[in-house]
Tab-separated table of C-alpha atoms and ligand atoms in Angstrom:
chain	number	residue	atom	x	y	z
A	1	MET	CA	-4.974	-35.466	-10.987
A	2	HIS	CA	-5.355	-38.859	-9.393
A	3	LEU	CA	-8.437	-39.674	-7.837
A	4	HIS	CA	-7.327	-39.663	-4.101
A	5	SER	CA	-5.493	-36.124	-4.402
A	6	ARG	CA	-8.777	-34.902	-6.468
A	7	LEU	CA	-11.002	-36.155	-3.632
A	8	ALA	CA	-8.078	-34.496	-0.568
A	9	ALA	CA	-8.577	-31.179	-2.876
A	10	LEU	CA	-12.583	-31.458	-2.887
A	11	LEU	CA	-12.145	-31.890	1.370
A	12	CYS	CA	-9.996	-28.727	1.347
A	13	LEU	CA	-12.592	-26.545	-0.347
A	14	PRO	CA	-13.354	-23.674	1.823
A	15	LEU	CA	-16.767	-23.600	3.438
A	16	ALA	CA	-17.687	-20.105	1.899
A	17	SER	CA	-17.374	-21.765	-1.752
A	18	LEU	CA	-20.527	-23.854	-0.189
A	19	TRP	CA	-22.229	-20.892	0.890
A	20	PRO	CA	-25.594	-19.647	-0.571
A	21	VAL	CA	-24.731	-15.779	-1.331
A	22	SER	CA	-27.610	-14.476	0.622
A	23	ALA	CA	-26.321	-16.798	3.625
A	24	ALA	CA	-22.395	-14.623	3.253
A	25	ALA	CA	-24.395	-11.433	3.043
A	26	ASN	CA	-26.255	-11.914	6.239
A	27	ALA	CA	-24.277	-10.267	8.977
A	28	THR	CA	-25.914	-11.755	11.764
A	29	THR	CA	-24.899	-15.438	10.672
A	30	ASP	CA	-21.636	-14.213	8.977
A	31	SER	CA	-18.670	-15.233	11.136
A	32	ARG	CA	-16.581	-13.738	8.816
A	33	PRO	CA	-14.446	-10.530	9.318
A	34	ASN	CA	-14.623	-6.759	8.597
A	35	ILE	CA	-11.787	-5.822	6.627
A	36	ILE	CA	-9.659	-2.371	6.748
A	37	VAL	CA	-6.251	-1.911	5.320
A	38	ILE	CA	-4.675	1.531	6.074
A	39	LEU	CA	-1.955	2.179	3.715
A	40	ALA	CA	-0.278	5.384	4.816
A	41	ASP	CA	1.968	7.327	2.646
A	42	ASP	CA	5.630	7.685	3.010
A	43	ILE	CA	5.616	6.867	7.053
A	44	GLY	CA	8.357	5.217	7.770
A	45	TRP	CA	9.597	2.099	10.191
A	46	GLY	CA	10.290	4.866	13.315
A	47	ASP	CA	7.488	6.613	12.863
A	48	ALA	CA	5.698	5.637	15.846
A	49	GLY	CA	6.533	5.106	19.966
A	50	CYS	CA	5.818	1.277	19.235
A	51	TYR	CA	8.493	0.949	16.716
A	52	GLY	CA	11.076	3.011	19.422
A	53	ALA	CA	10.059	6.959	18.664
A	54	THR	CA	10.738	8.937	21.491
A	55	LYS	CA	9.770	12.068	20.112
A	56	VAL	CA	6.470	12.138	18.440
A	57	ASN	CA	3.356	10.951	20.435
A	58	THR	CA	1.053	8.343	18.697
A	59	PRO	CA	-0.911	7.105	20.943
A	60	ASN	CA	-3.428	5.231	18.161
A	61	ILE	CA	-0.821	3.775	16.309
A	62	ASP	CA	0.498	2.474	19.688
A	63	ARG	CA	-3.092	1.053	20.851
A	64	LEU	CA	-3.101	-0.916	17.706
A	65	ALA	CA	0.054	-2.343	17.898
A	66	ARG	CA	-0.773	-3.348	21.605
A	67	GLU	CA	-3.730	-5.012	20.927
A	68	GLY	CA	-2.582	-6.379	17.912
A	69	ARG	CA	0.596	-8.532	16.020
A	70	ARG	CA	3.254	-6.085	15.455
A	71	PHE	CA	5.793	-6.875	12.874
A	72	VAL	CA	9.343	-5.286	12.926
A	73	ASN	CA	10.171	-6.948	9.428
A	74	GLY	CA	8.035	-5.742	7.351
A	75	HIS	CA	8.251	-4.278	4.070
A	76	ALA	CA	6.504	-2.421	1.184
A	77	SER	CA	6.761	-4.150	-2.029
A	78	ALA	CA	8.018	-0.848	-3.138
A	79	ALA	CA	10.079	2.133	-2.230
A	80	VAL	CA	7.804	4.374	-4.085
A	81	CYS	CA	3.812	4.591	-4.125
A	82	THR	CA	2.284	2.931	-7.136
A	83	PRO	CA	3.749	-0.152	-7.798
A	84	THR	CA	3.362	-1.113	-4.164
A	85	ARG	CA	-0.263	0.418	-4.040
A	86	TYR	CA	-0.735	-1.877	-7.377
A	87	SER	CA	0.590	-4.984	-5.728
A	88	MET	CA	-1.709	-4.426	-2.468
A	89	LEU	CA	-4.685	-4.852	-4.641
A	90	THR	CA	-3.405	-7.529	-7.024
A	91	GLY	CA	-0.662	-9.281	-5.230
A	92	GLN	CA	1.339	-9.257	-8.509
A	93	TYR	CA	4.990	-8.010	-8.263
A	94	GLY	CA	4.815	-4.366	-9.995
A	95	PHE	CA	8.165	-5.694	-12.232
A	96	ARG	CA	5.391	-8.112	-14.237
A	97	ARG	CA	3.771	-5.679	-15.450
A	98	ASP	CA	5.472	-3.277	-18.190
A	99	VAL	CA	3.906	0.399	-17.455
A	100	VAL	CA	5.749	2.704	-16.317
A	101	GLY	CA	4.362	3.461	-12.570
A	102	VAL	CA	4.430	-0.466	-12.241
A	103	ASN	CA	7.353	-1.668	-12.806
A	104	ARG	CA	9.607	1.261	-12.692
A	105	SER	CA	8.875	5.450	-11.348
A	106	VAL	CA	5.411	6.579	-10.180
A	107	SER	CA	2.504	7.352	-12.657
A	108	ASN	CA	1.500	10.662	-12.644
A	109	GLY	CA	-2.210	12.363	-13.044
A	110	ALA	CA	-2.102	11.593	-16.873
A	111	ALA	CA	-1.937	7.996	-16.367
A	112	PRO	CA	-4.347	5.235	-17.606
A	113	LEU	CA	-5.904	2.875	-15.319
A	114	THR	CA	-2.928	0.571	-14.442
A	115	ILE	CA	-4.852	-2.340	-13.567
A	116	PRO	CA	-6.236	-4.507	-16.227
A	117	THR	CA	-9.810	-4.463	-15.706
A	118	ASP	CA	-9.951	-8.368	-16.465
A	119	MET	CA	-7.773	-8.728	-13.573
A	120	VAL	CA	-8.038	-10.965	-10.393
A	121	THR	CA	-7.884	-8.284	-7.367
A	122	ALA	CA	-8.710	-8.571	-3.828
A	123	PRO	CA	-10.946	-6.244	-3.815
A	124	GLY	CA	-12.709	-7.680	-6.300
A	125	LEU	CA	-12.643	-11.218	-4.645
A	126	LEU	CA	-14.195	-9.906	-1.561
A	127	GLN	CA	-16.796	-7.791	-3.537
A	128	LYS	CA	-17.665	-11.277	-5.036
A	129	ALA	CA	-17.599	-12.883	-1.909
A	130	GLY	CA	-20.745	-10.425	-0.362
A	131	TYR	CA	-18.513	-7.582	0.647
A	132	HIS	CA	-19.001	-3.737	0.439
A	133	THR	CA	-15.886	-2.618	-0.805
A	134	GLY	CA	-14.727	0.889	-0.542
A	135	LEU	CA	-11.431	3.351	-1.143
A	136	VAL	CA	-11.564	6.379	0.625
A	137	GLY	CA	-8.053	8.208	-0.277
A	138	LYS	CA	-5.184	8.141	-2.288
A	139	TRP	CA	-5.892	6.516	-5.724
A	140	HIS	CA	-2.794	7.063	-7.969
A	141	LEU	CA	-3.407	4.042	-9.944
A	142	GLY	CA	-4.822	5.874	-13.122
A	143	PHE	CA	-8.098	6.303	-14.706
A	144	GLY	CA	-9.753	5.287	-18.479
A	145	LEU	CA	-7.752	3.382	-21.634
A	146	THR	CA	-5.848	6.411	-22.230
A	147	LYS	CA	-4.371	9.990	-20.864
A	148	PRO	CA	-7.711	10.484	-18.610
A	149	ASP	CA	-10.233	13.691	-19.486
A	150	TYR	CA	-11.255	15.121	-15.899
A	151	ASN	CA	-14.458	16.598	-17.684
A	152	LYS	CA	-15.901	13.419	-18.090
A	153	PRO	CA	-16.818	10.415	-16.401
A	154	LEU	CA	-12.908	9.009	-15.338
A	155	ASN	CA	-14.137	4.980	-16.326
A	156	PRO	CA	-12.248	2.576	-16.088
A	157	GLY	CA	-10.917	3.649	-12.404
A	158	PRO	CA	-11.533	1.987	-9.075
A	159	LEU	CA	-15.268	1.311	-9.361
A	160	GLU	CA	-13.825	-1.289	-12.330
A	161	VAL	CA	-11.163	-3.316	-10.733
A	162	GLY	CA	-13.663	-4.478	-7.593
A	163	PHE	CA	-14.572	-1.416	-5.252
A	164	ASP	CA	-18.540	-0.180	-5.108
A	165	GLU	CA	-17.493	3.183	-3.649
A	166	PHE	CA	-14.299	5.684	-4.254
A	167	PHE	CA	-13.621	9.091	-2.965
A	168	GLY	CA	-10.414	10.603	-3.092
A	169	ILE	CA	-7.035	11.627	-4.727
A	170	PRO	CA	-6.640	11.078	-8.232
A	171	ALA	CA	-2.715	10.708	-7.983
A	172	THR	CA	-0.518	12.450	-5.113
A	173	ASN	CA	-1.221	16.009	-3.322
A	174	ASP	CA	2.026	17.370	-4.964
A	175	ARG	CA	0.158	16.250	-8.465
A	176	ILE	CA	-2.279	18.059	-10.339
A	177	PRO	CA	-5.391	18.163	-11.117
A	178	THR	CA	-5.662	19.109	-7.808
A	179	VAL	CA	-9.468	18.059	-7.258
A	180	LEU	CA	-11.280	14.553	-5.508
A	181	VAL	CA	-13.217	12.292	-7.472
A	182	ARG	CA	-16.254	10.416	-6.148
A	183	ASP	CA	-16.850	7.214	-7.992
A	184	HIS	CA	-16.635	8.295	-11.734
A	185	GLU	CA	-16.674	12.359	-11.881
A	186	VAL	CA	-14.566	15.325	-9.848
A	187	VAL	CA	-16.117	16.544	-7.192
A	188	GLY	CA	-17.372	20.355	-7.653
A	189	LEU	CA	-16.407	20.761	-11.010
A	190	ASP	CA	-18.174	23.565	-12.412
A	191	PRO	CA	-18.473	22.486	-16.608
A	192	ALA	CA	-18.588	26.131	-17.281
A	193	ASP	CA	-14.509	26.299	-16.247
A	194	PRO	CA	-13.133	22.641	-17.438
A	195	ILE	CA	-9.900	20.906	-16.364
A	196	ALA	CA	-6.954	21.262	-18.854
A	197	TYR	CA	-3.792	20.048	-17.855
A	198	THR	CA	-0.438	18.399	-19.205
A	199	TYR	CA	2.874	17.133	-17.522
A	200	ASP	CA	4.773	17.939	-20.885
A	201	LYS	CA	6.606	21.371	-19.930
A	202	LYS	CA	6.337	22.361	-24.046
A	203	GLU	CA	2.241	21.660	-23.990
A	204	ALA	CA	1.828	23.455	-20.961
A	205	GLU	CA	3.207	26.371	-22.445
A	206	ALA	CA	1.589	25.874	-25.604
A	207	LEU	CA	-1.818	25.740	-23.798
A	208	GLY	CA	-0.571	28.497	-21.494
A	209	LEU	CA	-1.344	26.066	-18.190
A	210	SER	CA	0.204	26.710	-14.826
A	211	SER	CA	1.762	25.103	-12.607
A	212	TRP	CA	-0.104	26.847	-9.485
A	213	ALA	CA	-2.897	25.290	-8.172
A	214	ALA	CA	-5.071	25.107	-5.283
A	215	GLY	CA	-2.723	28.108	-3.712
A	216	ARG	CA	1.211	26.355	-4.483
A	217	ASN	CA	3.326	24.877	-6.943
A	218	ARG	CA	2.693	21.418	-8.064
A	219	ILE	CA	3.683	18.845	-10.402
A	220	GLY	CA	2.276	19.114	-13.649
A	221	TRP	CA	0.263	22.134	-15.054
A	222	ALA	CA	-3.234	22.675	-15.107
A	223	LYS	CA	-6.317	25.550	-15.893
A	224	GLY	CA	-9.489	25.435	-15.065
A	225	GLY	CA	-11.692	23.739	-12.459
A	226	LYS	CA	-11.169	26.166	-9.715
A	227	ALA	CA	-14.033	25.663	-8.251
A	228	ALA	CA	-13.100	21.886	-7.112
A	229	TRP	CA	-9.767	22.764	-5.996
A	230	TRP	CA	-9.478	21.241	-2.631
A	231	ASP	CA	-7.982	22.777	0.440
A	232	ASP	CA	-4.484	21.059	1.505
A	233	THR	CA	-5.432	21.968	5.271
A	234	LYS	CA	-8.738	20.637	5.057
A	235	LEU	CA	-7.889	17.396	3.039
A	236	ALA	CA	-7.157	15.300	6.157
A	237	ASP	CA	-10.514	15.637	7.615
A	238	ILE	CA	-12.230	15.456	4.476
A	239	ILE	CA	-11.153	12.054	3.805
A	240	THR	CA	-10.900	10.584	7.466
A	241	ARG	CA	-14.689	11.910	7.790
A	242	GLU	CA	-15.353	9.611	4.372
A	243	ALA	CA	-13.873	6.789	6.140
A	244	VAL	CA	-16.146	6.683	9.415
A	245	GLN	CA	-19.286	7.670	7.018
A	246	PHE	CA	-18.602	4.329	5.426
A	247	ILE	CA	-17.946	2.039	8.526
A	248	GLU	CA	-21.245	3.621	9.764
A	249	ARG	CA	-22.806	2.578	6.392
A	250	GLY	CA	-21.655	-0.554	6.666
A	251	LYS	CA	-22.114	-1.401	10.124
A	252	ASP	CA	-25.117	-4.270	9.044
A	253	ARG	CA	-22.869	-5.717	6.197
A	254	LYS	CA	-19.598	-7.377	5.549
A	255	PHE	CA	-17.464	-4.543	4.325
A	256	PHE	CA	-13.968	-3.932	3.067
A	257	LEU	CA	-12.493	-0.343	3.488
A	258	TYR	CA	-9.029	0.422	1.828
A	259	TYR	CA	-8.463	3.801	3.399
A	260	ALA	CA	-5.134	5.592	2.153
A	261	PRO	CA	-4.490	9.123	3.695
A	262	HIS	CA	-1.965	11.596	1.965
A	263	ASN	CA	-0.392	11.928	5.167
A	264	VAL	CA	2.617	12.297	5.391
A	265	HIS	CA	3.615	12.856	1.432
A	266	ALA	CA	4.424	16.346	0.517
A	267	PRO	CA	3.293	19.312	0.256
A	268	LYS	CA	3.190	18.743	3.906
A	269	ILE	CA	0.614	20.854	5.530
A	270	PRO	CA	-1.285	19.452	8.193
A	271	GLY	CA	-4.616	20.628	9.261
A	272	PRO	CA	-5.516	23.929	11.886
A	273	ARG	CA	-5.319	21.835	14.884
A	274	PHE	CA	-1.956	20.169	14.429
A	275	ALA	CA	0.264	22.644	12.226
A	276	GLY	CA	2.915	23.288	15.172
A	277	ALA	CA	1.438	19.996	17.326
A	278	SER	CA	4.738	18.205	17.241
A	279	GLY	CA	7.117	20.831	17.797
A	280	LEU	CA	9.822	18.898	15.198
A	281	GLY	CA	7.894	20.178	11.769
A	282	ALA	CA	5.344	20.056	9.286
A	283	ARG	CA	6.016	16.438	8.674
A	284	ALA	CA	5.600	14.901	12.545
A	285	ASP	CA	2.392	17.679	12.514
A	286	MET	CA	1.146	15.624	9.944
A	287	LEU	CA	2.187	11.967	11.729
A	288	LEU	CA	0.284	13.611	14.300
A	289	GLU	CA	-2.759	14.376	12.632
A	290	PHE	CA	-2.503	10.336	10.818
A	291	ASP	CA	-2.399	9.172	14.523
A	292	ASP	CA	-5.359	11.329	15.135
A	293	ALA	CA	-7.537	10.006	12.124
A	294	LEU	CA	-6.457	6.417	13.094
A	295	GLY	CA	-7.973	7.198	16.428
A	296	GLN	CA	-11.233	7.744	14.937
A	297	LEU	CA	-11.336	5.198	13.238
A	298	LEU	CA	-11.043	3.070	15.751
A	299	GLN	CA	-13.249	4.919	17.808
A	300	THR	CA	-16.072	4.145	15.326
A	301	LEU	CA	-15.331	0.825	15.718
A	302	ASP	CA	-15.754	1.191	19.100
A	303	ARG	CA	-18.952	2.703	19.497
A	304	LEU	CA	-20.577	0.566	16.601
A	305	GLN	CA	-19.280	-2.470	18.811
A	306	LEU	CA	-17.260	-3.877	15.426
A	307	ALA	CA	-13.663	-3.817	16.382
A	308	ASP	CA	-13.778	-7.520	17.702
A	309	ASP	CA	-14.509	-8.539	14.245
A	310	THR	CA	-12.996	-6.203	11.819
A	311	LEU	CA	-9.828	-7.270	10.868
A	312	ILE	CA	-7.082	-4.173	10.285
A	313	ILE	CA	-3.684	-4.175	8.603
A	314	TYR	CA	-1.688	-1.019	8.698
A	315	SER	CA	0.972	-0.639	6.565
A	316	SER	CA	2.875	2.118	4.711
A	317	ASP	CA	3.128	2.322	0.500
A	318	ASN	CA	7.012	3.257	1.151
A	319	GLY	CA	9.803	4.554	3.575
A	320	ALA	CA	9.651	7.977	4.603
A	321	TYR	CA	11.610	10.846	2.447
A	322	GLU	CA	13.791	12.200	5.297
A	323	THR	CA	16.256	10.447	7.683
A	324	ASP	CA	15.935	13.367	10.351
A	325	GLU	CA	13.328	15.989	11.414
A	326	ASN	CA	14.662	17.876	14.122
A	327	GLY	CA	15.927	14.317	16.091
A	328	HIS	CA	12.939	12.508	15.157
A	329	ARG	CA	14.203	9.381	13.131
A	330	PRO	CA	11.172	8.231	10.570
A	331	GLY	CA	13.110	5.973	9.371
A	332	GLY	CA	14.414	3.981	12.663
A	333	PRO	CA	17.722	2.618	12.360
A	334	PHE	CA	17.889	1.684	8.576
A	335	ARG	CA	19.614	3.595	6.094
A	336	GLY	CA	18.228	5.009	2.912
A	337	ILE	CA	15.058	7.110	2.372
A	338	LYS	CA	11.858	6.140	-0.199
A	339	SER	CA	13.083	5.604	-3.647
A	340	THR	CA	16.198	3.824	-2.533
A	341	SER	CA	17.154	0.583	-2.219
A	342	TRP	CA	18.540	0.350	1.188
A	343	GLU	CA	16.067	-0.808	4.269
A	344	GLY	CA	14.562	2.554	4.726
A	345	GLY	CA	13.168	2.589	1.145
A	346	THR	CA	10.939	0.100	1.941
A	347	ARG	CA	10.912	-1.173	5.762
A	348	VAL	CA	7.629	0.410	7.181
A	349	PRO	CA	5.293	-0.525	9.815
A	350	PHE	CA	3.016	-3.196	9.511
A	351	ILE	CA	0.844	-4.144	12.228
A	352	VAL	CA	-2.759	-6.560	12.135
A	353	ARG	CA	-5.345	-6.484	14.775
A	354	TRP	CA	-8.249	-9.063	14.766
A	355	PRO	CA	-9.229	-9.028	18.168
A	356	ALA	CA	-11.481	-11.951	18.023
A	357	ARG	CA	-9.011	-14.131	16.342
A	358	ILE	CA	-5.483	-12.785	16.557
A	359	SER	CA	-3.765	-13.106	19.842
A	360	PRO	CA	-1.435	-9.768	20.028
A	361	GLY	CA	2.173	-10.062	20.171
A	362	VAL	CA	5.024	-8.964	18.100
A	363	SER	CA	6.696	-10.878	15.511
A	364	GLU	CA	9.934	-11.333	13.447
A	365	ASP	CA	8.668	-12.884	10.405
A	366	LEU	CA	9.317	-11.204	6.860
A	367	VAL	CA	6.232	-10.146	6.040
A	368	SER	CA	4.766	-7.653	2.861
A	369	THR	CA	2.453	-5.282	1.451
A	370	LEU	CA	2.027	-7.983	-1.141
A	371	ASP	CA	0.691	-10.689	1.007
A	372	ILE	CA	-2.073	-8.275	2.274
A	373	PRO	CA	-4.414	-9.327	-0.902
A	374	ALA	CA	-4.000	-12.977	-0.091
A	375	THR	CA	-4.338	-12.617	3.729
A	376	ILE	CA	-7.658	-10.495	3.266
A	377	THR	CA	-9.387	-12.489	0.699
A	378	ALA	CA	-8.306	-15.599	3.278
A	379	ALA	CA	-9.473	-14.058	5.951
A	380	ALA	CA	-13.313	-13.694	4.218
A	381	SER	CA	-12.875	-17.841	3.103
A	382	VAL	CA	-12.482	-16.734	-0.391
A	383	ALA	CA	-11.096	-19.802	-2.408
A	384	LEU	CA	-8.724	-18.147	-4.724
A	385	PRO	CA	-9.045	-18.846	-8.533
A	386	GLU	CA	-5.705	-20.011	-10.527
A	387	ASN	CA	-3.264	-18.008	-10.719
A	388	ALA	CA	-5.058	-15.299	-8.503
A	389	LEU	CA	-2.724	-12.606	-6.468
A	390	PRO	CA	0.404	-14.599	-7.723
A	391	ASP	CA	2.926	-13.316	-5.554
A	392	SER	CA	0.995	-12.754	-2.210
A	393	LEU	CA	1.436	-14.602	0.466
A	394	ASN	CA	-1.716	-15.450	3.056
A	395	LEU	CA	-0.188	-14.700	6.466
A	396	LEU	CA	-3.287	-15.926	7.979
A	397	PRO	CA	-2.386	-19.342	9.340
A	398	ALA	CA	0.759	-17.982	11.216
A	399	LEU	CA	-1.417	-14.969	12.552
A	400	LEU	CA	-3.784	-17.468	13.808
A	401	GLY	CA	-0.911	-19.598	15.240
A	402	GLU	CA	-1.810	-22.666	12.875
A	403	ASN	CA	1.009	-25.189	13.120
A	404	GLY	CA	3.003	-25.623	9.820
A	405	ALA	CA	1.803	-22.428	8.570
A	406	PRO	CA	3.521	-21.206	5.647
A	407	ARG	CA	6.201	-18.547	5.795
A	408	ARG	CA	7.662	-15.612	3.571
A	409	GLU	CA	10.954	-17.123	2.819
A	410	ASP	CA	12.340	-14.762	0.747
A	411	LEU	CA	11.014	-11.197	-0.943
A	412	ILE	CA	12.095	-9.205	-3.896
A	413	LEU	CA	11.885	-5.109	-3.642
A	414	GLN	CA	11.558	-2.784	-6.126
A	415	CYS	CA	13.249	1.065	-6.022
A	416	GLY	CA	12.040	4.122	-7.511
A	417	SER	CA	14.513	3.628	-10.566
A	418	GLY	CA	12.750	-0.239	-10.884
A	419	HIS	CA	15.638	-1.937	-9.995
A	420	LEU	CA	14.729	-4.865	-7.763
A	421	SER	CA	16.856	-6.758	-4.992
A	422	VAL	CA	16.350	-9.437	-3.000
A	423	ARG	CA	15.610	-10.160	1.038
A	424	SER	CA	16.534	-13.785	2.074
A	425	GLY	CA	16.456	-14.496	5.711
A	426	PRO	CA	19.011	-11.886	7.488
A	427	TRP	CA	20.361	-11.378	3.905
A	428	LYS	CA	19.588	-8.076	1.492
A	429	TYR	CA	21.230	-8.558	-2.005
A	430	ILE	CA	21.633	-5.331	-3.938
A	431	PRO	CA	22.630	-6.380	-7.655
A	432	ASP	CA	24.241	-3.299	-8.469
A	433	LEU	CA	25.460	-0.462	-5.516
A	434	ASP	CA	26.075	1.982	-8.608
A	435	LEU	CA	21.563	1.715	-8.569
A	436	VAL	CA	20.994	1.873	-4.794
A	437	GLU	CA	19.538	5.655	-5.016
A	438	GLY	CA	16.768	4.493	-6.799
A	439	TRP	CA	15.720	7.740	-8.894
A	440	LYS	CA	18.583	9.593	-7.059
A	441	SER	CA	21.197	7.567	-8.910
A	442	ARG	CA	23.866	8.798	-10.794
A	443	LYS	CA	23.695	7.061	-14.591
A	444	LYS	CA	25.996	4.569	-15.195
A	445	ALA	CA	28.193	4.329	-18.414
A	446	PRO	CA	27.203	1.685	-20.568
A	447	GLY	CA	28.673	-2.014	-20.377
A	448	ALA	CA	30.178	-0.542	-16.626
A	449	PRO	CA	30.388	-3.950	-14.124
A	450	ALA	CA	27.961	-3.901	-11.857
A	451	ARG	CA	28.809	-3.497	-7.739
A	452	PRO	CA	27.055	-6.596	-6.148
A	453	GLY	CA	25.867	-5.343	-2.459
A	454	LEU	CA	25.066	-8.185	0.239
A	455	PHE	CA	24.001	-6.959	3.499
A	456	ASN	CA	23.080	-9.094	7.098
A	457	VAL	CA	20.445	-6.722	7.432
A	458	ALA	CA	19.897	-8.574	10.960
A	459	ALA	CA	23.139	-7.764	12.625
A	460	ASP	CA	23.811	-4.849	10.411
A	461	PRO	CA	20.503	-2.826	9.823
A	462	GLY	CA	22.358	0.133	9.200
A	463	GLU	CA	23.766	-1.629	5.814
A	464	THR	CA	27.301	-0.393	6.630
A	465	LYS	CA	29.163	-3.461	5.851
A	466	ASN	CA	29.199	-4.703	2.295
A	467	LEU	CA	29.789	-8.709	2.506
A	468	ALA	CA	29.571	-9.517	-1.016
A	469	SER	CA	33.311	-10.357	-1.575
A	470	GLU	CA	33.172	-12.460	1.302
A	471	ASN	CA	30.136	-15.086	0.537
A	472	PRO	CA	30.058	-15.716	-3.383
A	473	ALA	CA	27.679	-18.386	-2.617
A	474	GLU	CA	24.793	-16.156	-1.263
A	475	ILE	CA	25.401	-13.775	-3.900
A	476	GLN	CA	24.746	-17.017	-6.648
A	477	ARG	CA	21.735	-18.220	-4.673
A	478	LEU	CA	20.354	-15.031	-4.303
A	479	ALA	CA	20.802	-14.195	-7.622
A	480	GLU	CA	19.271	-16.710	-9.143
A	481	LEU	CA	15.817	-16.771	-7.165
A	482	LEU	CA	15.448	-13.296	-8.538
A	483	SER	CA	15.766	-14.167	-12.092
A	484	ARG	CA	13.685	-17.142	-11.460
A	485	ALA	CA	11.499	-15.416	-9.706
A	486	LYS	CA	11.216	-12.851	-12.826
A	487	SER	CA	11.176	-15.979	-14.930
A	488	THR	CA	8.001	-17.738	-13.292
A	489	PRO	CA	4.705	-15.949	-13.467
A	490	ALA	CA	3.956	-16.273	-9.658
A	491	THR	CA	6.438	-16.571	-6.785
A	492	ARG	CA	3.548	-18.411	-4.550
A	493	PRO	CA	3.332	-22.170	-4.501
A	494	GLN	CA	0.123	-22.707	-5.481
A	495	THR	CA	-0.450	-25.032	-2.424
A	496	SER	CA	0.670	-22.618	-0.021
A	497	ALA	CA	-2.525	-20.563	0.429
A	498	PRO	CA	-5.243	-22.421	1.658
A	499	ALA	CA	-8.245	-20.992	3.192
A	500	VAL	CA	-8.982	-20.437	6.691
A	501	ALA	CA	-12.323	-22.198	7.820
A	502	LEU	CA	-13.562	-20.494	9.939
B	1	LIG	CA1	4.446	7.298	-0.865
């Protein structure tokens, strides 16, 4: 490196790298925000009034949008849970990690930890920068080095990849084990009634395990652990209360809360306050329950006078699994559902609120849950180590209205079966329409030719007109873009993510 560029690099060092740790941890002289990332489960683009819904009443999501920046072109990085959650913490595309649940499908409750413990993560960077970090809600990224034993400490897990605290659901609310975990331990487990489980049907039969757990059939088979079973009707209240308490405990220090409610994932069981409340069905009831939980978080920030200095990012881990619930359209105008490569698989709500710094408005910028790690670490003035969060773009300069702020030009999206598609400008490129339905796609005969799809999603959000045959040059450009992204370890130019000096 030439001397002058080295000097320039030095001058660009963010302030935080020069601060002593004690100063960084002192809330009274620290202008960095508290950070809350809210990642809902299966909530679609059209699931709130601020995104055009007319049959559901979502005053708290709408308030967040009114007071923040609402993105209409936001995407989950994958059309299913686990890879989006993986990328949201690591800033790395799921396709780079050859593990079931990350580059294809989703994890189950038997998955080992999917994030290597030596990998740089956003919560780990925030923790090192003096933030108190916590995850409340759904984890779904595995525990341990092999199939986890829920009767023993679940280590490594969230606490080994950057969280000071964890409370929540191991995998999904429709998978065993149906127990809540705090830090490394199952809450309320009776050692005399240990948990046995499997996701293998033959093994389940041999061991006499049942898919009946906590009052209904689940995915997987188990027995034992009954004293620790959750009650589906109380899950939302328990998780919300934990999140509120985390904020209350953190009021005198900088905190990062990753709040991951199970709403509106199956089995769709709202608490008693919301059963029947929407008049539309159990999914919409759970949506109202989520909106209420969000309201409780916002009120807690108001009460503690933390709202101005707290950065909130709200999004969802994938699109909705339904296209219609008695006239309500969870996916808005978009085609397809969770797991598919259609826009409805990944187009999700994306709202950012930071009253002290970010002016409210609506943005058409292409953004992704993948960009959350670089954005929140930049807000905390963390200097990224080289190669850290390799595919995550820092959205903060754009959010703050800085001239020349980098914008995302393209984005790779992963469907439920792991096949990739590309968004770039108005375009959506799907390499093979025979695989577009994700895990519901029919098996393709070996050697059968691919049927490329090219859609102008700006003009045709419903992806009804395949323009592939009319635009071979665009197809070639996007195919090359995808191939280049796969063959290089990072898609973010290393110069495009300066931390913002506050
Ligand atoms: Ca999900």
